[in-house]
Amino acid sequence: MLDADFFRRWMTATAASVDREAERLTALDSPIGDADHGSNLQRGFTAVAAALDKEAPGTPGGVLILAGRQLISTVGGASGPLYGTLLRRTGKALGDAGEVSAEQLAEALRAGVDAVMTLGGAAPGDATMIDALVPAVDALGDSFTAARTAAEEGAVATTPLQARKGRASYVGERSIGHQDPGATSAALLIAALAEAAGE
Amino acid sequence: MLDADFFRRWMTATAASVDREAERLTALDSPIGDADHGSNLQRGFTAVAAALDKEAPGTPGGVLILAGRQLISTVGGASGPLYGTLLRRTGKALGDAGEVSAEQLAEALRAGVDAVMTLGGAAPGDATMIDALVPAVDALGDSFTAARTAAEEGAVATTPLQARKGRASYVGERSIGHQDPGATSAALLIAALAEAAGE
Amino acid sequence: MLINVPETVVADALRGLAAAHPELTVDVENRVIVRRDAPVAGQVGLVSGGGSGHEPLHGGFVGPGMLSAACPGEVFTSPVPDQMLRAAAAVDSGAGVLFIVKNYTGDVLNFDMAAEMAEDEGIQVAKVLVNDDVAVTDSLYTAGRRGTGATLFVEKIAGAAAAEGMPLERVEAVARQVNENSRSFGIALSACSTPAKGSPTFDLPPGELELGIGIHGEPGRERRSMMTSGEIAEAAVEAVVEDLQPRNPVLVLVNGMGATPLLELYGFNAEVHRVLEQRGVPVARVLVGNYVTSLDMAGASLTLCQVDEELLRLYDAPVKTPGLRWGV
Amino acid sequence: MLINVPETVVADALRGLAAAHPELTVDVENRVIVRRDAPVAGQVGLVSGGGSGHEPLHGGFVGPGMLSAACPGEVFTSPVPDQMLRAAAAVDSGAGVLFIVKNYTGDVLNFDMAAEMAEDEGIQVAKVLVNDDVAVTDSLYTAGRRGTGATLFVEKIAGAAAAEGMPLERVEAVARQVNENSRSFGIALSACSTPAKGSPTFDLPPGELELGIGIHGEPGRERRSMMTSGEIAEAAVEAVVEDLQPRNPVLVLVNGMGATPLLELYGFNAEVHRVLEQRGVPVARVLVGNYVTSLDMAGASLTLCQVDEELLRLYDAPVKTPGLRWGV
Ligand SMILES: Nc1ncnc2c1ncn2[C@@H]1O[C@H](COP(=O)(O)OP(=O)(O)O)[C@@H](O)[C@H]1O
Ligand SMILES: Nc1ncnc2c1ncn2[C@@H]1O[C@H](COP(=O)(O)OP(=O)(O)O)[C@@H](O)[C@H]1O
Ligand SMILES: [Mg+2]
Ligand SMILES: [Mg+2]
Ligand SMILES: [Mg+2]
Ligand SMILES: [Mg+2]
């Protein structure tokens, strides 16, 4: 079973990996976007880590709702509301339970990803974070490691696609050949989940 | 004896050589000035050549006065009034004569150079056009070729000097090591004189 | 760059704005710029905002006759809902608040969230989306047309409508009318450098240019080898006029992206006018300058806004902001 | 560059200025920009001019409350006497004309020639030389201190004096007083490219800056490795304040050289104010923007102008020009 501590570890592992990869995320956002994805998420997850330190919610749902709110209040851009909604909705779906199973997390995460798709209007294949999140959720039934691999493959698979949502869509066909920054950061989020699980 | 035609040839030869060397003059004006000396003189001597074509003054003095007026009316910058005054005053000193001797020209040119020194306040050694003009006038008693050589040596000799007049003075000691653009164009003017004399 | 560290660029600019403009209330910590006399009784409040780096848009357009408040985000990053909520609360006199939102996923999502939160607090909110950029043609398969230069016209004209005491629905309708009658097209001669990245956001060798750029340092739709100012004007006017098909006189905005000298911008304006005249498009008013910028990008954009008599009257109405001022 | 060919850059810009500003009479062929209602009966005419590439200076400062006419030369090249003569004739109402001349050999010589010619035609001419740049310290061995940012203050305040109907000697005295009480210092983060040369006028690698630059693309007095905005503000304020030793409140101009984003300029303004406060220099008014530019140079200059009550009143007086406008 996964407790609040596990979810805190997930968030701090995400914060650490976003810190490490911030330059790469921004660089990916340069040729097809506005060169801010790395600093956006860095700002957001630094705030998340600080808030969790300070408030230390006692339930998995509480951790993710707090994290999502922090992202919404500190990131801005497209990724702030989208990642914020992802974590908030996932957290809400987890309810008040003090511990949750991997299956419950998978189900809740699917609700979160659905909310992101509703909010942003992106479908798989549009070359967005969705392309990493959906396969990850699908694979989560097997293992965290499988989810990580699926997310990473999903991110890489955005490279030949033409972006149809977000800023990258503005460059039209010129987005082809570039890996989507949001899909890349989504893979980091899922990798951090595996890391929190010790996998 | 030198007639109006000789002075026209002097001016058109100057125009041609300024055209050829415009980029170099502008490049010299870049590190210590405002990168316009070549285009300034090109504009001016093109106008001089056109005016001489149209009006064809019949005396040496008339040619230089017209040329000087054209420079004043079309060049602007420091070099416009200075070169304009040089030619106008030289022309005035030549008076109404239909032909003048090389000695008369040397004397008139000295009056012209003096007028430039009065107008601009520069003395020899200040790293300006004066550093090419004064030795040229001094050598003109010998031959046109001697004047040309003296002007060229005078121009080269500005390189180690610190500019004390004009824009180049603003960069202070950093003007040391750069040949003065105006001294360089003055050497072209004197070289064109030798060319007009067939030397 | 003339900065301290990338992290404090926006806060530093807000402190400097406060020092220069005592007629604005600048909340540096919460990143909200409000005209000092807000809320103005009986007047609709106008709130806009977006990523920083487009100055004077939006903070420079706060003041009588234009915006009531602006929310600057990080560079090229839309602000967060908390900012818009705070701004709405500061400017609502009870007559309601209009959010003017440039059409970018981030701006739309954050303003949407703010609108929900504001309505929860009893503030009546209307929203208008600015989407004038004709370079984004195929909006079915994109995030929709971007909001660029027309934002200035929407903010100016809706600001005048609010200053006249029009009710929220009217101000919103006017703003929407301005947007629907505006189209823009931008070109870049160089990329810009964001403080965070420190180097150009994309590679544009001298001698080449990008057609159909936005205002966030993103490359355009197409790369070409260098064109003359006249050829660029032809391309821009064609793109805008073909899409807008104006029948009435137009407001013309010849906008610099940041690093293009005014000398060149005025020269470009001459070419734009030449082409408009050839096409028989009557010009009502002209604005030339750096208004909706993209940091230190070299280039320009053209915006045309077709106006009827009411819109023209509102455009001409007095405005007193750091970035745009006339009649007062 | 956004140009047709280097040869027509100035003429193209003048055509574009004419298209944008019907309130100005723009003589494209003879290169003179005159306010449409000139000569204004009973008022001294104010004429300035200089090389192009500094826009909005000077052409953008023509209008009620500021210049009567401006003469644009080629890029960074002072105009020719014929232009000033024509301008003087156009604006002289019989009350005489003041030439406002930035201190550069070329400007001085050409305006001097024009003044002689104008007086030959019976126009009373006075001249004021602007020489505010403290970077040029050793003026015994140079062409003297350059004229830079203070030109804006001289033109604005003398313009207000003329608009009040003051006689030529008074307007001249006011202009001289403004100049004597003004000092400037500039820094560059990049060189500029002139249309004729097409590439940067000097080499300035990223990560280095030039202190003590002028406005003609010339390098400065000293090269340094990159400093923070705060450190640059300290250097600029120190240079200006040590030379000016102000006792009265000052007008502050935080001026962009052309390619520095407003975002950075406002951040720089914050630092300037911090340092002024530390030094106990009281600030009367602040102006932040690209006013006295050097094409696409990145960088900024600081100008302080110490004012008494009369100068401040004249500074605050209405002005209506393309580049500076308030009170009307
Ligand atoms: N409508 C959308 N639905 C899902 N994801 C989106 C959408 N729009 C953008 N994204 C994701 O957001 C990423 C960009 O985030 P970021 O750079 O932080 O924001 P912005 O685009 O506002 O600068 C994209 O790479 C993409 O994965
Ligand atoms: N006071 C002066 N006396 C003599 N020559 C001068 C003086 N000032 C400048 N010059 C000459 O003019 C040249 C520069 O001319 P130019 O570049 O055309 O004008 P500007 O300096 O106005 O841009 C200098 O290289 C120098 O030789
Ligand atoms: Mg981005
Ligand atoms: Mg020069
Ligand atoms: Mg962004
Ligand atoms: Mg010059």
PDB file of C-alpha atoms in Angstrom, chain D residues 12 17 23-24 48 67 92 97 123 151 177 213 251 267:
ATOM      1  CA  ASP D  12      11.759  55.952 -46.735  1.00  0.00           C
ATOM      2  CA  LEU D  17       6.570  59.556 -40.872  1.00  0.00           C
ATOM      3  CA  GLU D  23       0.067  66.964 -38.118  1.00  0.00           C
ATOM      4  CA  LEU D  24       3.617  67.310 -39.471  1.00  0.00           C
ATOM      5  CA  SER D  48      17.263  70.778 -34.117  1.00  0.00           C
ATOM      6  CA  LEU D  67      10.585  71.431 -31.627  1.00  0.00           C
ATOM      7  CA  ASP D  92      10.664  81.922 -38.105  1.00  0.00           C
ATOM      8  CA  VAL D  97      15.077  80.841 -34.159  1.00  0.00           C
ATOM      9  CA  ILE D 123      16.656  85.539 -39.587  1.00  0.00           C
ATOM     10  CA  THR D 151      18.962  66.824 -25.751  1.00  0.00           C
ATOM     11  CA  GLN D 177      20.429  76.263 -18.141  1.00  0.00           C
ATOM     12  CA  ILE D 213      29.481  54.948 -25.030  1.00  0.00           C
ATOM     13  CA  LEU D 251      14.555  64.731 -13.818  1.00  0.00           C
ATOM     14  CA  GLY D 267      14.439  46.803 -14.157  1.00  0.00           C
TER      15      GLY D 267
END
